[in-house]
Amino acid sequence: MKILALNGSPRKKGNTNRILDEMIKGCENNGHEVEKYFLDKLDINPCSGCEICSKGKDCRFNDDGTEIINQLAEGASLIVASPIYFGQMTAQLKTIIDRFYSIFNNPDKKFSGKVAVIFTHAYPGDDFYKPYIDLVLKQPFEMNTELELVDCLEVGGVKFIGDADKAEDALRKAYEIGLKF
Ligand SMILES: Cc1cc2nc3c(=O)[nH]c(=O)nc-3n(C[C@H](O)[C@H](O)[C@H](O)COP(=O)(O)O)c2cc1C
């Protein structure tokens, strides 16, 4: 299975990346091919709401997001990983998720893979953002895609680069979720 791993953190060596890499290891050890994207380094236009996709046409933008969208429409699976910024996913991740509209809204396209979700944050505990994360799982994923949910992982108490190295329980869980793809 082809899996796209989207990292919404601007910190390449940050906590989200550390947890994400562990999940990727699980996927790869289970025979899957994973491609990781650092969204912050990519040129991805936000959805313009032009609705051209509703007419069965490709998105008007031809940018780095196109490669991700095309692979998802061809059946790739997905890991989305983001730090919590002011209670929500980062703008980098939200920007590509809005571009998922070009699949959801296109009568000739659909998702068909699986999805796992990672959120990291500084606030202590692993359930403080559960209401927000439950909403993300509901929409966009359950309501606007056909992606089958593998699992989601909330990792609290990580703030500075390197903190996730000490989050042994979360690292183990991330690996185990990777094995479930
Ligand atoms: C702009 C900004 C906003 C943040 N907002 C929150 C927040 O609302 N709640 C929280 O617990 N942590 C918040 N954090 C902390 C990050 O979620 C935390 O440092 C996370 O581990 C960063 O992940 P990274 O190392 O992958 O970049 C914020 C950090 C930044 C830079």
PDB file of N, CA, C and O in Angstrom, residues 125-156:
ATOM      1  N   GLY A 125      -1.002  15.888  29.405  1.00  0.00           N
ATOM      2  CA  GLY A 125      -2.097  14.913  29.265  1.00  0.00           C
ATOM      3  C   GLY A 125      -2.355  14.585  27.806  1.00  0.00           C
ATOM      4  O   GLY A 125      -2.030  15.362  26.911  1.00  0.00           O
ATOM      5  N   ASP A 126      -2.948  13.397  27.603  1.00  0.00           N
ATOM      6  CA  ASP A 126      -3.154  12.914  26.238  1.00  0.00           C
ATOM      7  C   ASP A 126      -4.616  12.939  25.823  1.00  0.00           C
ATOM      8  O   ASP A 126      -5.025  12.186  24.931  1.00  0.00           O
ATOM      9  N   ASP A 127      -5.425  13.769  26.506  1.00  0.00           N
ATOM     10  CA  ASP A 127      -6.832  13.841  26.075  1.00  0.00           C
ATOM     11  C   ASP A 127      -7.426  15.255  26.155  1.00  0.00           C
ATOM     12  O   ASP A 127      -8.621  15.433  25.973  1.00  0.00           O
ATOM     13  N   PHE A 128      -6.571  16.258  26.417  1.00  0.00           N
ATOM     14  CA  PHE A 128      -7.090  17.621  26.560  1.00  0.00           C
ATOM     15  C   PHE A 128      -7.789  18.099  25.284  1.00  0.00           C
ATOM     16  O   PHE A 128      -8.796  18.796  25.336  1.00  0.00           O
ATOM     17  N   TYR A 129      -7.242  17.696  24.131  1.00  0.00           N
ATOM     18  CA  TYR A 129      -7.824  18.154  22.852  1.00  0.00           C
ATOM     19  C   TYR A 129      -8.755  17.118  22.229  1.00  0.00           C
ATOM     20  O   TYR A 129      -9.068  17.211  21.036  1.00  0.00           O
ATOM     21  N   LYS A 130      -9.209  16.143  23.023  1.00  0.00           N
ATOM     22  CA  LYS A 130     -10.069  15.075  22.475  1.00  0.00           C
ATOM     23  C   LYS A 130     -11.309  15.628  21.759  1.00  0.00           C
ATOM     24  O   LYS A 130     -11.636  15.163  20.664  1.00  0.00           O
ATOM     25  N   PRO A 131     -12.020  16.626  22.332  1.00  0.00           N
ATOM     26  CA  PRO A 131     -13.209  17.118  21.614  1.00  0.00           C
ATOM     27  C   PRO A 131     -12.858  17.669  20.215  1.00  0.00           C
ATOM     28  O   PRO A 131     -13.577  17.413  19.254  1.00  0.00           O
ATOM     29  N   TYR A 132     -11.746  18.395  20.140  1.00  0.00           N
ATOM     30  CA  TYR A 132     -11.325  18.921  18.824  1.00  0.00           C
ATOM     31  C   TYR A 132     -10.934  17.786  17.889  1.00  0.00           C
ATOM     32  O   TYR A 132     -11.341  17.758  16.720  1.00  0.00           O
ATOM     33  N   ILE A 133     -10.158  16.832  18.423  1.00  0.00           N
ATOM     34  CA  ILE A 133      -9.679  15.737  17.566  1.00  0.00           C
ATOM     35  C   ILE A 133     -10.852  14.865  17.099  1.00  0.00           C
ATOM     36  O   ILE A 133     -10.907  14.443  15.944  1.00  0.00           O
ATOM     37  N   ASP A 134     -11.819  14.633  17.988  1.00  0.00           N
ATOM     38  CA  ASP A 134     -13.021  13.879  17.579  1.00  0.00           C
ATOM     39  C   ASP A 134     -13.734  14.583  16.425  1.00  0.00           C
ATOM     40  O   ASP A 134     -14.242  13.941  15.510  1.00  0.00           O
ATOM     41  N   LEU A 135     -13.766  15.911  16.494  1.00  0.00           N
ATOM     42  CA  LEU A 135     -14.401  16.673  15.419  1.00  0.00           C
ATOM     43  C   LEU A 135     -13.646  16.510  14.094  1.00  0.00           C
ATOM     44  O   LEU A 135     -14.255  16.313  13.039  1.00  0.00           O
ATOM     45  N   VAL A 136     -12.312  16.541  14.179  1.00  0.00           N
ATOM     46  CA  VAL A 136     -11.497  16.361  12.965  1.00  0.00           C
ATOM     47  C   VAL A 136     -11.738  14.975  12.358  1.00  0.00           C
ATOM     48  O   VAL A 136     -11.848  14.821  11.131  1.00  0.00           O
ATOM     49  N   LEU A 137     -11.849  13.965  13.238  1.00  0.00           N
ATOM     50  CA  LEU A 137     -12.096  12.611  12.720  1.00  0.00           C
ATOM     51  C   LEU A 137     -13.459  12.544  12.032  1.00  0.00           C
ATOM     52  O   LEU A 137     -13.634  11.860  11.023  1.00  0.00           O
ATOM     53  N   LYS A 138     -14.432  13.265  12.613  1.00  0.00           N
ATOM     54  CA  LYS A 138     -15.782  13.300  12.026  1.00  0.00           C
ATOM     55  C   LYS A 138     -15.749  14.074  10.697  1.00  0.00           C
ATOM     56  O   LYS A 138     -16.249  13.607   9.674  1.00  0.00           O
ATOM     57  N   GLN A 139     -15.195  15.288  10.777  1.00  0.00           N
ATOM     58  CA  GLN A 139     -15.091  16.115   9.567  1.00  0.00           C
ATOM     59  C   GLN A 139     -13.750  16.815   9.543  1.00  0.00           C
ATOM     60  O   GLN A 139     -13.437  17.536  10.497  1.00  0.00           O
ATOM     61  N   PRO A 140     -12.922  16.578   8.558  1.00  0.00           N
ATOM     62  CA  PRO A 140     -13.257  16.056   7.244  1.00  0.00           C
ATOM     63  C   PRO A 140     -13.323  14.537   7.069  1.00  0.00           C
ATOM     64  O   PRO A 140     -13.959  14.063   6.123  1.00  0.00           O
ATOM     65  N   PHE A 141     -12.681  13.754   7.958  1.00  0.00           N
ATOM     66  CA  PHE A 141     -12.398  12.391   7.513  1.00  0.00           C
ATOM     67  C   PHE A 141     -13.636  11.521   7.317  1.00  0.00           C
ATOM     68  O   PHE A 141     -13.824  10.952   6.247  1.00  0.00           O
ATOM     69  N   GLU A 142     -14.498  11.401   8.357  1.00  0.00           N
ATOM     70  CA  GLU A 142     -15.647  10.500   8.193  1.00  0.00           C
ATOM     71  C   GLU A 142     -16.672  11.078   7.213  1.00  0.00           C
ATOM     72  O   GLU A 142     -17.215  10.362   6.365  1.00  0.00           O
ATOM     73  N   MET A 143     -16.927  12.380   7.313  1.00  0.00           N
ATOM     74  CA  MET A 143     -18.008  12.971   6.508  1.00  0.00           C
ATOM     75  C   MET A 143     -17.613  13.271   5.068  1.00  0.00           C
ATOM     76  O   MET A 143     -18.444  13.242   4.168  1.00  0.00           O
ATOM     77  N   ASN A 144     -16.342  13.592   4.841  1.00  0.00           N
ATOM     78  CA  ASN A 144     -15.960  14.100   3.521  1.00  0.00           C
ATOM     79  C   ASN A 144     -14.964  13.231   2.756  1.00  0.00           C
ATOM     80  O   ASN A 144     -14.476  13.632   1.701  1.00  0.00           O
ATOM     81  N   THR A 145     -14.629  12.080   3.326  1.00  0.00           N
ATOM     82  CA  THR A 145     -13.754  11.162   2.591  1.00  0.00           C
ATOM     83  C   THR A 145     -14.268   9.741   2.806  1.00  0.00           C
ATOM     84  O   THR A 145     -15.046   9.487   3.722  1.00  0.00           O
ATOM     85  N   GLU A 146     -13.795   8.837   1.963  1.00  0.00           N
ATOM     86  CA  GLU A 146     -14.118   7.417   2.155  1.00  0.00           C
ATOM     87  C   GLU A 146     -12.980   6.712   2.880  1.00  0.00           C
ATOM     88  O   GLU A 146     -12.950   5.480   2.942  1.00  0.00           O
ATOM     89  N   LEU A 147     -12.033   7.481   3.419  1.00  0.00           N
ATOM     90  CA  LEU A 147     -10.872   6.876   4.082  1.00  0.00           C
ATOM     91  C   LEU A 147     -11.294   6.123   5.345  1.00  0.00           C
ATOM     92  O   LEU A 147     -12.093   6.635   6.136  1.00  0.00           O
ATOM     93  N   GLU A 148     -10.760   4.929   5.494  1.00  0.00           N
ATOM     94  CA  GLU A 148     -11.074   4.114   6.680  1.00  0.00           C
ATOM     95  C   GLU A 148     -10.113   4.506   7.813  1.00  0.00           C
ATOM     96  O   GLU A 148      -8.884   4.483   7.619  1.00  0.00           O
ATOM     97  N   LEU A 149     -10.660   4.858   8.969  1.00  0.00           N
ATOM     98  CA  LEU A 149      -9.822   5.299  10.083  1.00  0.00           C
ATOM     99  C   LEU A 149      -9.057   4.116  10.689  1.00  0.00           C
ATOM    100  O   LEU A 149      -9.667   3.131  11.106  1.00  0.00           O
ATOM    101  N   VAL A 150      -7.735   4.248  10.725  1.00  0.00           N
ATOM    102  CA  VAL A 150      -6.909   3.225  11.374  1.00  0.00           C
ATOM    103  C   VAL A 150      -6.879   3.509  12.878  1.00  0.00           C
ATOM    104  O   VAL A 150      -7.201   2.657  13.697  1.00  0.00           O
ATOM    105  N   ASP A 151      -6.500   4.735  13.237  1.00  0.00           N
ATOM    106  CA  ASP A 151      -6.450   5.131  14.649  1.00  0.00           C
ATOM    107  C   ASP A 151      -6.003   6.584  14.715  1.00  0.00           C
ATOM    108  O   ASP A 151      -5.551   7.152  13.716  1.00  0.00           O
ATOM    109  N   CYS A 152      -6.115   7.172  15.909  1.00  0.00           N
ATOM    110  CA  CYS A 152      -5.555   8.505  16.093  1.00  0.00           C
ATOM    111  C   CYS A 152      -4.772   8.551  17.393  1.00  0.00           C
ATOM    112  O   CYS A 152      -5.036   7.764  18.316  1.00  0.00           O
ATOM    113  N   LEU A 153      -3.796   9.428  17.444  1.00  0.00           N
ATOM    114  CA  LEU A 153      -2.882   9.493  18.584  1.00  0.00           C
ATOM    115  C   LEU A 153      -2.697  10.943  19.000  1.00  0.00           C
ATOM    116  O   LEU A 153      -2.258  11.769  18.184  1.00  0.00           O
ATOM    117  N   GLU A 154      -3.047  11.225  20.264  1.00  0.00           N
ATOM    118  CA  GLU A 154      -2.818  12.553  20.837  1.00  0.00           C
ATOM    119  C   GLU A 154      -1.636  12.440  21.802  1.00  0.00           C
ATOM    120  O   GLU A 154      -1.648  11.596  22.690  1.00  0.00           O
ATOM    121  N   VAL A 155      -0.636  13.294  21.585  1.00  0.00           N
ATOM    122  CA  VAL A 155       0.563  13.254  22.424  1.00  0.00           C
ATOM    123  C   VAL A 155       0.728  14.603  23.106  1.00  0.00           C
ATOM    124  O   VAL A 155       1.118  15.596  22.473  1.00  0.00           O
ATOM    125  N   GLY A 156       0.425  14.653  24.406  1.00  0.00           N
ATOM    126  CA  GLY A 156       0.526  15.904  25.153  1.00  0.00           C
ATOM    127  C   GLY A 156       1.839  16.008  25.906  1.00  0.00           C
ATOM    128  O   GLY A 156       2.618  15.049  25.985  1.00  0.00           O
TER     129      GLY A 156
END
